[in-house]
């Protein structure tokens, strides 16, 4: 037969204060049974399990759990422990821990993205591709422009100056165009 006792006895059983056990009862996290006299008693074994299964891991050590539901009443304390239940409990707890870890990592990633310590990979790859294409186009446009200006010139320095000026103009134009291709913090590109 399962061990039953008063709220104070259960508090001593789990090593917590009676006030904490009262909060557990109000939250519906204790299995309360009626004895032969009709008095409510706490089923220690089932209550231990229920408390373990419903404990919020983020708040497990502070004892300040949420209040709201009514206690569970069981007429007969003949419930036998289910060995498979322990395995399910373990899997559930692992899933809860993984979900919390994932949520924390997701929040951290959003924060890093907001402060521009992390950028979107696709936007970065597209920006690099567009930057090189812009630079290539600017350099290829230099030859036709410079050739038209160099017709009839015999001075090598004058030809070199024309090519240098055209390259500078092309690089300056490409730089201005590339500024518009860089991703903004919100993921878009500048206008």
PDB file of C-alpha atoms in Angstrom:
ATOM      1  CA  UNK A   1       0.000   0.000   0.000  1.00  0.00           C
ATOM      2  CA  UNK A   2       1.232   3.491  -0.849  1.00  0.00           C
ATOM      3  CA  UNK A   3       2.460   5.787   1.899  1.00  0.00           C
ATOM      4  CA  UNK A   4       0.096   8.634   2.723  1.00  0.00           C
ATOM      5  CA  UNK A   5       0.309  11.495   5.160  1.00  0.00           C
ATOM      6  CA  UNK A   6      -0.622  15.066   5.949  1.00  0.00           C
ATOM      7  CA  UNK A   7       0.729  18.092   4.116  1.00  0.00           C
ATOM      8  CA  UNK A   8       3.260  18.674   6.915  1.00  0.00           C
ATOM      9  CA  UNK A   9       4.434  15.066   6.748  1.00  0.00           C
ATOM     10  CA  UNK A  10       4.806  15.352   2.980  1.00  0.00           C
ATOM     11  CA  UNK A  11       6.797  18.582   3.420  1.00  0.00           C
ATOM     12  CA  UNK A  12       9.171  16.725   5.749  1.00  0.00           C
ATOM     13  CA  UNK A  13       9.295  13.830   3.258  1.00  0.00           C
ATOM     14  CA  UNK A  14      10.519  16.057   0.394  1.00  0.00           C
ATOM     15  CA  UNK A  15      12.545  18.418   2.577  1.00  0.00           C
ATOM     16  CA  UNK A  16      10.577  21.571   1.709  1.00  0.00           C
ATOM     17  CA  UNK A  17       8.538  24.031   3.725  1.00  0.00           C
ATOM     18  CA  UNK A  18       4.836  23.408   4.465  1.00  0.00           C
ATOM     19  CA  UNK A  19       4.016  26.630   2.591  1.00  0.00           C
ATOM     20  CA  UNK A  20       5.628  25.198  -0.550  1.00  0.00           C
ATOM     21  CA  UNK A  21       3.589  21.991  -0.215  1.00  0.00           C
ATOM     22  CA  UNK A  22       0.420  24.061   0.213  1.00  0.00           C
ATOM     23  CA  UNK A  23       1.255  25.859  -3.033  1.00  0.00           C
ATOM     24  CA  UNK A  24       1.759  22.506  -4.732  1.00  0.00           C
ATOM     25  CA  UNK A  25      -1.676  21.393  -3.544  1.00  0.00           C
ATOM     26  CA  UNK A  26      -3.358  24.597  -4.744  1.00  0.00           C
ATOM     27  CA  UNK A  27      -1.641  24.191  -8.117  1.00  0.00           C
ATOM     28  CA  UNK A  28      -2.991  20.647  -8.441  1.00  0.00           C
ATOM     29  CA  UNK A  29       0.447  19.093  -8.322  1.00  0.00           C
ATOM     30  CA  UNK A  30      -0.227  16.716  -5.424  1.00  0.00           C
ATOM     31  CA  UNK A  31      -2.200  13.475  -5.493  1.00  0.00           C
ATOM     32  CA  UNK A  32      -4.689  13.815  -2.650  1.00  0.00           C
ATOM     33  CA  UNK A  33      -6.647  10.759  -1.470  1.00  0.00           C
ATOM     34  CA  UNK A  34      -9.371  10.420   1.128  1.00  0.00           C
ATOM     35  CA  UNK A  35      -8.748   8.026   3.975  1.00  0.00           C
ATOM     36  CA  UNK A  36     -11.379   5.869   5.708  1.00  0.00           C
ATOM     37  CA  UNK A  37     -12.452   8.853   7.841  1.00  0.00           C
ATOM     38  CA  UNK A  38     -12.921  11.076   4.754  1.00  0.00           C
ATOM     39  CA  UNK A  39      -9.881  13.236   5.527  1.00  0.00           C
ATOM     40  CA  UNK A  40      -7.575  14.295   2.711  1.00  0.00           C
ATOM     41  CA  UNK A  41      -4.135  12.718   2.737  1.00  0.00           C
ATOM     42  CA  UNK A  42      -1.230  13.090   0.332  1.00  0.00           C
ATOM     43  CA  UNK A  43      -0.123   9.966  -1.547  1.00  0.00           C
ATOM     44  CA  UNK A  44       3.665  10.361  -1.272  1.00  0.00           C
ATOM     45  CA  UNK A  45       4.731   8.124  -4.156  1.00  0.00           C
ATOM     46  CA  UNK A  46       2.268   9.450  -6.729  1.00  0.00           C
ATOM     47  CA  UNK A  47       2.743  13.044  -5.584  1.00  0.00           C
ATOM     48  CA  UNK A  48       6.526  12.693  -5.920  1.00  0.00           C
ATOM     49  CA  UNK A  49       6.022  11.544  -9.502  1.00  0.00           C
ATOM     50  CA  UNK A  50       3.524  14.261 -10.338  1.00  0.00           C
ATOM     51  CA  UNK A  51       5.733  16.985  -8.883  1.00  0.00           C
ATOM     52  CA  UNK A  52       8.741  15.628 -10.781  1.00  0.00           C
ATOM     53  CA  UNK A  53       6.800  15.496 -14.073  1.00  0.00           C
ATOM     54  CA  UNK A  54       5.352  18.983 -13.757  1.00  0.00           C
ATOM     55  CA  UNK A  55       8.413  20.799 -12.451  1.00  0.00           C
ATOM     56  CA  UNK A  56       9.533  23.680 -14.640  1.00  0.00           C
ATOM     57  CA  UNK A  57      13.274  23.071 -14.991  1.00  0.00           C
ATOM     58  CA  UNK A  58      13.971  26.803 -15.209  1.00  0.00           C
ATOM     59  CA  UNK A  59      12.351  27.327 -11.810  1.00  0.00           C
ATOM     60  CA  UNK A  60      13.088  23.982 -10.185  1.00  0.00           C
ATOM     61  CA  UNK A  61      15.150  25.258  -7.263  1.00  0.00           C
ATOM     62  CA  UNK A  62      13.179  28.274  -6.144  1.00  0.00           C
ATOM     63  CA  UNK A  63       9.858  26.696  -5.096  1.00  0.00           C
ATOM     64  CA  UNK A  64       7.829  29.610  -6.488  1.00  0.00           C
ATOM     65  CA  UNK A  65       5.635  27.634  -8.849  1.00  0.00           C
ATOM     66  CA  UNK A  66       2.494  28.874 -10.539  1.00  0.00           C
ATOM     67  CA  UNK A  67      -0.847  28.545  -8.785  1.00  0.00           C
ATOM     68  CA  UNK A  68      -4.189  27.944 -10.437  1.00  0.00           C
ATOM     69  CA  UNK A  69      -5.491  24.380 -10.818  1.00  0.00           C
ATOM     70  CA  UNK A  70      -7.399  22.285  -8.260  1.00  0.00           C
ATOM     71  CA  UNK A  71      -5.802  19.276  -6.540  1.00  0.00           C
ATOM     72  CA  UNK A  72      -6.243  15.821  -8.030  1.00  0.00           C
ATOM     73  CA  UNK A  73      -8.515  13.568  -5.925  1.00  0.00           C
ATOM     74  CA  UNK A  74      -8.131   9.811  -6.154  1.00  0.00           C
ATOM     75  CA  UNK A  75     -10.638   7.582  -4.352  1.00  0.00           C
ATOM     76  CA  UNK A  76      -8.432   4.492  -4.150  1.00  0.00           C
ATOM     77  CA  UNK A  77      -4.691   4.523  -3.687  1.00  0.00           C
ATOM     78  CA  UNK A  78      -4.307   1.209  -5.539  1.00  0.00           C
ATOM     79  CA  UNK A  79      -2.477   2.687  -8.536  1.00  0.00           C
ATOM     80  CA  UNK A  80       0.628   0.650  -9.249  1.00  0.00           C
ATOM     81  CA  UNK A  81       3.689   2.422 -10.647  1.00  0.00           C
ATOM     82  CA  UNK A  82       4.162   2.012 -14.388  1.00  0.00           C
ATOM     83  CA  UNK A  83       7.803   1.159 -15.291  1.00  0.00           C
ATOM     84  CA  UNK A  84       7.422   2.585 -18.802  1.00  0.00           C
ATOM     85  CA  UNK A  85       6.292   5.899 -17.332  1.00  0.00           C
ATOM     86  CA  UNK A  86       9.785   6.634 -15.993  1.00  0.00           C
ATOM     87  CA  UNK A  87      11.237   6.330 -19.488  1.00  0.00           C
ATOM     88  CA  UNK A  88       8.562   8.609 -20.918  1.00  0.00           C
ATOM     89  CA  UNK A  89       9.227  11.110 -18.145  1.00  0.00           C
ATOM     90  CA  UNK A  90      12.932  11.115 -18.974  1.00  0.00           C
ATOM     91  CA  UNK A  91      12.291  11.596 -22.679  1.00  0.00           C
ATOM     92  CA  UNK A  92       9.838  14.400 -21.953  1.00  0.00           C
ATOM     93  CA  UNK A  93      12.340  16.182 -19.702  1.00  0.00           C
ATOM     94  CA  UNK A  94      15.055  15.853 -22.348  1.00  0.00           C
ATOM     95  CA  UNK A  95      12.704  17.300 -24.957  1.00  0.00           C
ATOM     96  CA  UNK A  96      11.888  20.211 -22.639  1.00  0.00           C
ATOM     97  CA  UNK A  97      15.583  20.899 -22.079  1.00  0.00           C
ATOM     98  CA  UNK A  98      16.301  20.751 -25.815  1.00  0.00           C
ATOM     99  CA  UNK A  99      13.409  23.098 -26.547  1.00  0.00           C
ATOM    100  CA  UNK A 100      14.693  25.623 -24.007  1.00  0.00           C
ATOM    101  CA  UNK A 101      18.240  25.359 -25.376  1.00  0.00           C
ATOM    102  CA  UNK A 102      16.966  25.866 -28.929  1.00  0.00           C
ATOM    103  CA  UNK A 103      14.931  28.888 -27.854  1.00  0.00           C
ATOM    104  CA  UNK A 104      17.963  30.402 -26.136  1.00  0.00           C
ATOM    105  CA  UNK A 105      20.175  29.846 -29.184  1.00  0.00           C
ATOM    106  CA  UNK A 106      17.521  31.323 -31.465  1.00  0.00           C
ATOM    107  CA  UNK A 107      17.228  34.425 -29.270  1.00  0.00           C
ATOM    108  CA  UNK A 108      21.010  34.787 -29.197  1.00  0.00           C
ATOM    109  CA  UNK A 109      21.177  34.508 -32.997  1.00  0.00           C
ATOM    110  CA  UNK A 110      18.488  37.187 -33.406  1.00  0.00           C
ATOM    111  CA  UNK A 111      20.424  39.450 -31.044  1.00  0.00           C
ATOM    112  CA  UNK A 112      23.689  38.865 -32.924  1.00  0.00           C
ATOM    113  CA  UNK A 113      21.893  39.589 -36.209  1.00  0.00           C
ATOM    114  CA  UNK A 114      20.445  42.808 -34.748  1.00  0.00           C
ATOM    115  CA  UNK A 115      23.881  44.106 -33.733  1.00  0.00           C
ATOM    116  CA  UNK A 116      25.336  42.987 -37.102  1.00  0.00           C
ATOM    117  CA  UNK A 117      27.757  40.437 -35.652  1.00  0.00           C
ATOM    118  CA  UNK A 118      26.054  37.796 -37.825  1.00  0.00           C
ATOM    119  CA  UNK A 119      24.780  38.270 -41.385  1.00  0.00           C
ATOM    120  CA  UNK A 120      22.574  36.176 -43.624  1.00  0.00           C
ATOM    121  CA  UNK A 121      24.694  33.806 -45.717  1.00  0.00           C
ATOM    122  CA  UNK A 122      22.593  34.081 -48.887  1.00  0.00           C
ATOM    123  CA  UNK A 123      22.604  37.889 -48.750  1.00  0.00           C
ATOM    124  CA  UNK A 124      26.373  37.883 -48.235  1.00  0.00           C
ATOM    125  CA  UNK A 125      27.028  35.487 -51.124  1.00  0.00           C
ATOM    126  CA  UNK A 126      24.737  37.514 -53.391  1.00  0.00           C
ATOM    127  CA  UNK A 127      26.472  40.734 -52.323  1.00  0.00           C
ATOM    128  CA  UNK A 128      29.911  39.285 -53.103  1.00  0.00           C
ATOM    129  CA  UNK A 129      28.737  38.050 -56.504  1.00  0.00           C
ATOM    130  CA  UNK A 130      27.191  41.424 -57.362  1.00  0.00           C
ATOM    131  CA  UNK A 131      30.303  43.276 -56.162  1.00  0.00           C
ATOM    132  CA  UNK A 132      32.638  41.261 -58.385  1.00  0.00           C
ATOM    133  CA  UNK A 133      30.270  41.553 -61.350  1.00  0.00           C
ATOM    134  CA  UNK A 134      30.090  45.330 -60.851  1.00  0.00           C
ATOM    135  CA  UNK A 135      33.880  45.572 -60.633  1.00  0.00           C
ATOM    136  CA  UNK A 136      34.363  43.413 -63.732  1.00  0.00           C
ATOM    137  CA  UNK A 137      31.906  45.501 -65.750  1.00  0.00           C
ATOM    138  CA  UNK A 138      33.610  48.725 -64.668  1.00  0.00           C
ATOM    139  CA  UNK A 139      37.057  47.483 -65.736  1.00  0.00           C
ATOM    140  CA  UNK A 140      35.807  46.204 -69.101  1.00  0.00           C
ATOM    141  CA  UNK A 141      34.215  49.593 -69.811  1.00  0.00           C
ATOM    142  CA  UNK A 142      37.598  51.351 -69.457  1.00  0.00           C
ATOM    143  CA  UNK A 143      39.160  50.061 -72.697  1.00  0.00           C
ATOM    144  CA  UNK A 144      36.563  51.404 -75.173  1.00  0.00           C
ATOM    145  CA  UNK A 145      36.448  54.795 -73.435  1.00  0.00           C
ATOM    146  CA  UNK A 146      40.235  55.131 -73.220  1.00  0.00           C
ATOM    147  CA  UNK A 147      40.791  53.892 -76.787  1.00  0.00           C
ATOM    148  CA  UNK A 148      38.566  56.638 -78.176  1.00  0.00           C
ATOM    149  CA  UNK A 149      40.564  59.261 -76.269  1.00  0.00           C
ATOM    150  CA  UNK A 150      43.946  57.843 -77.289  1.00  0.00           C
ATOM    151  CA  UNK A 151      43.437  57.946 -81.084  1.00  0.00           C
ATOM    152  CA  UNK A 152      46.237  59.944 -82.643  1.00  0.00           C
ATOM    153  CA  UNK A 153      48.301  60.320 -79.472  1.00  0.00           C
ATOM    154  CA  UNK A 154      51.985  59.464 -79.673  1.00  0.00           C
ATOM    155  CA  UNK A 155      53.021  60.324 -76.134  1.00  0.00           C
ATOM    156  CA  UNK A 156      53.105  57.205 -73.920  1.00  0.00           C
ATOM    157  CA  UNK A 157      52.686  59.283 -70.745  1.00  0.00           C
ATOM    158  CA  UNK A 158      49.545  60.931 -72.064  1.00  0.00           C
ATOM    159  CA  UNK A 159      48.087  57.501 -72.971  1.00  0.00           C
ATOM    160  CA  UNK A 160      48.998  56.183 -69.507  1.00  0.00           C
ATOM    161  CA  UNK A 161      47.337  59.215 -67.871  1.00  0.00           C
ATOM    162  CA  UNK A 162      44.148  58.656 -69.874  1.00  0.00           C
ATOM    163  CA  UNK A 163      43.994  54.976 -68.872  1.00  0.00           C
ATOM    164  CA  UNK A 164      44.728  55.844 -65.223  1.00  0.00           C
ATOM    165  CA  UNK A 165      41.993  58.496 -65.174  1.00  0.00           C
ATOM    166  CA  UNK A 166      39.480  56.139 -66.792  1.00  0.00           C
ATOM    167  CA  UNK A 167      40.355  53.349 -64.326  1.00  0.00           C
ATOM    168  CA  UNK A 168      39.946  55.751 -61.386  1.00  0.00           C
ATOM    169  CA  UNK A 169      36.532  56.850 -62.691  1.00  0.00           C
ATOM    170  CA  UNK A 170      35.492  53.222 -63.213  1.00  0.00           C
ATOM    171  CA  UNK A 171      36.576  52.193 -59.706  1.00  0.00           C
ATOM    172  CA  UNK A 172      34.835  55.206 -58.135  1.00  0.00           C
ATOM    173  CA  UNK A 173      31.621  54.410 -60.023  1.00  0.00           C
ATOM    174  CA  UNK A 174      31.869  50.723 -59.063  1.00  0.00           C
ATOM    175  CA  UNK A 175      32.434  51.677 -55.418  1.00  0.00           C
ATOM    176  CA  UNK A 176      29.286  53.806 -55.407  1.00  0.00           C
ATOM    177  CA  UNK A 177      27.277  51.008 -57.009  1.00  0.00           C
ATOM    178  CA  UNK A 178      28.651  48.446 -54.513  1.00  0.00           C
ATOM    179  CA  UNK A 179      27.581  50.590 -51.554  1.00  0.00           C
ATOM    180  CA  UNK A 180      23.999  50.031 -52.675  1.00  0.00           C
ATOM    181  CA  UNK A 181      24.516  46.260 -52.801  1.00  0.00           C
ATOM    182  CA  UNK A 182      25.641  45.864 -49.193  1.00  0.00           C
ATOM    183  CA  UNK A 183      22.988  44.307 -46.921  1.00  0.00           C
ATOM    184  CA  UNK A 184      21.398  46.539 -44.306  1.00  0.00           C
ATOM    185  CA  UNK A 185      20.888  45.301 -40.710  1.00  0.00           C
ATOM    186  CA  UNK A 186      17.245  44.436 -41.459  1.00  0.00           C
ATOM    187  CA  UNK A 187      18.275  42.103 -44.284  1.00  0.00           C
ATOM    188  CA  UNK A 188      17.482  44.354 -47.257  1.00  0.00           C
ATOM    189  CA  UNK A 189      19.899  46.293 -49.404  1.00  0.00           C
ATOM    190  CA  UNK A 190      20.338  50.046 -49.445  1.00  0.00           C
ATOM    191  CA  UNK A 191      18.281  51.976 -52.033  1.00  0.00           C
TER     192      UNK A 191
END
